């Protein structure tokens, strides 16, 4: 019959084949309707509901009550445990038998006390295989437990995915029974599906698509759903098509199983632990059946969770890691945000991650893996290379709203010139399904055609976990080498990158940051998380330095290595790419703030203990300076007297507080028109009644900083309604809704009348619900003016910023990033320029022309925009999804403005920003103690960032320095510590045996290239 010519009607043939495998139409007579054979009810199904996530051993001891399929339970975030008893009929001998389980929650099957399989309808996993081919000796009566989380793969958003979770959602089991699966039908369905997709994806322009069309049509002719003996003919026809081979030039797709699991996002951290368990146990069971299957898996923290919660599963994972099938990737503790963590935090992500992978699996990851974060710092290539990593995989820049990134395979060159081979899978996804569409896209989208003939395709459900399925593996197996389609091989990152490296001569280079033109609101959303992150980074910095000094001076002092590791890991966890950006639900914010509280509480104890050990015991007040330069600052003594003192603190050291008087005290003058003039010999400012600066003058240079006719420190508010991603996005058009805040509640009044400190206070009304109160502070000898700010914030979809229009003209502004800084344009010439209307920076940004500039410093903010001559700091947002209470409440933060002559480097802007962020710490010391400096550096541009005990312990310190000005210099590191030997090492603290550091009587001689990070091991 099928040898008859068919009419030239592509559509009818194609739809005929589609209907033949449809799960909606004609299932009474098509092939899909034959997938399941006999079915049989469970013997019994009982359940027990728990508000908490409890271990299996506790759950299995509870009283289970009868459950009827279809009954609802909940609410959201609870857990329903099921006890399933079943008996497989004797007559199913030789058949493939599954437990069918359809429900809207995420479930884990337990058998004999061990997790064996994840079941998630959204992740296309609805059956647990009881037997591949039932034999008499197999157990026919089985008891299983099913642990069902009352949440879906993406949490429980009310109405839309990113809406706040519905706290009262009800769940149910819709189907629970035993079935026979007709394996030959399943295989044939996959043949049909792939051929139909080839017809659709190759379109009418490719003859191969028509060959697929006629093949699939003939298969329908041959195949009688009611007669299984007809299936093999259709199957061999498909085989013939799929085995027609490609030529040698065909593109190669490196398929790798993957399961992106957000460490917290629309669900809390605790649920992520179970998501890892469910997803990875399924991966292991797929590996048991598919020996070629390779799975890539990132985030040491998730492995650590699985190790403690599912030790049996973890040892299976270790087994498959050894076999090279389960491949740990990325090298970091979590897949962190790529913009906001400090340089040292980024190093610690790798240090903790690689340390863990080495300890548990005896390996270091060779590639950095960060497919889903919101931009990538220009300092990452150097940090990667320093951590033994020279390859990088992501795809997020395909989300750019304005410009299409020009490469898929290229070299990425960082701030210091370090390069890493970088691959963006051209399919623009980390959760492919092994479908024809994915592969065709991978070839078509590749922007390096002719340069790179290999690409990655990551397959498996992701974000909320899930991972690969048997169907995805079956699809990929079918088309390994089929004429007209790219060649597909199960691969690994190592295979992919070594292929790309081997043929990299024609690859292009991208220099500088990988800026994501989307999600720019994440520099500001959830301000409290950002503030805690900055302050905890600062605290751990100080604890490590104080502890290192205490240990070096007095070997009796115990360096708190384990405690510090624990606190660092909490900080690193909260830097996950949906937590520190503020794109998570309220429950996650609560957890994150709890972890910060723990870091603060325990960190404060550690700091006190270290400072006590340093302070030579006594009743006098002293200070500890963790920064590598001498500081002369006004501080507040909090010994009950609350008095101010001007102190001199040596570089990385301690000193008793000896009250000195400033050469020029601060003067504060209230003028008859209500304005206030403050002056400290360096700066003079005139503050209007509404708190704006009418003038800010650099006295020595006789230069005015504030633009003519404008006010500095102008609060402004914008409407902030994005297109969809509420917590994530601020759109370009918000700039058109700017409104200055002019409503004065309390006009400027003098708070501190001068001497060591002058200050004024004022309050503005933002709206009926929100106010801002500020104290503008001028300290003696201080080159910047501080703005201590308190905001009562109860807005909805508004964005609060503060502006400084300044007398500077420059096409570029400079922003601090990790271990350095970079320039971005102040104009909107091209789409690449204006797409950066809102950018991120760390402790400072600067706008300078030759010999004059203004720096804007902050103690916990990250969002900036500098357009033309207006410098703007982003302060607070008010998105309503996924956390409807995001940023509501009271906020405190400080920023500062610093006009300067010369360049920002020569004016010590960088050091001033450090001073603002790292307050001198008060300590107790004996009145006769003398100032002591442990370290200092001869060259101002070199910043001694980190001093810690080496991970290996044993009396070795690690010091990390970086070149901060963008210059090639030599420097001497002086130390008062008894250093016997010094060695260069990498960021993982592995000694470079070819590079002993050059020690002289003066100190250790070092040379730096621009923005270079240098790490030393100091053996005491
Ligand atoms: Zn993610």
PDB file of N, CA and C and ligand atoms in Angstrom, residues 260 262 372 577-578, ligand 1:
ATOM      1  N   UNK A 260      20.298  22.320  36.739  1.00  0.00           N
ATOM      2  CA  UNK A 260      20.572  23.562  37.455  1.00  0.00           C
ATOM      3  C   UNK A 260      19.655  23.623  38.679  1.00  0.00           C
ATOM      4  N   UNK A 262      18.863  25.962  41.791  1.00  0.00           N
ATOM      5  CA  UNK A 262      19.105  27.207  42.514  1.00  0.00           C
ATOM      6  C   UNK A 262      19.161  26.901  44.000  1.00  0.00           C
ATOM      7  N   UNK A 372      23.990  30.947  34.999  1.00  0.00           N
ATOM      8  CA  UNK A 372      22.738  31.664  35.276  1.00  0.00           C
ATOM      9  C   UNK A 372      22.892  32.911  36.128  1.00  0.00           C
ATOM     10  N   UNK A 577      23.298  33.194  43.429  1.00  0.00           N
ATOM     11  CA  UNK A 577      22.841  34.154  42.416  1.00  0.00           C
ATOM     12  C   UNK A 577      21.345  34.491  42.425  1.00  0.00           C
ATOM     13  N   UNK A 578      20.608  34.027  43.435  1.00  0.00           N
ATOM     14  CA  UNK A 578      19.262  34.573  43.644  1.00  0.00           C
ATOM     15  C   UNK A 578      19.082  35.100  45.053  1.00  0.00           C
TER      16      UNK A 578
HETATM   17 ZN1  LIG B   1      19.850  29.904  38.686  1.00  0.00          ZN
END
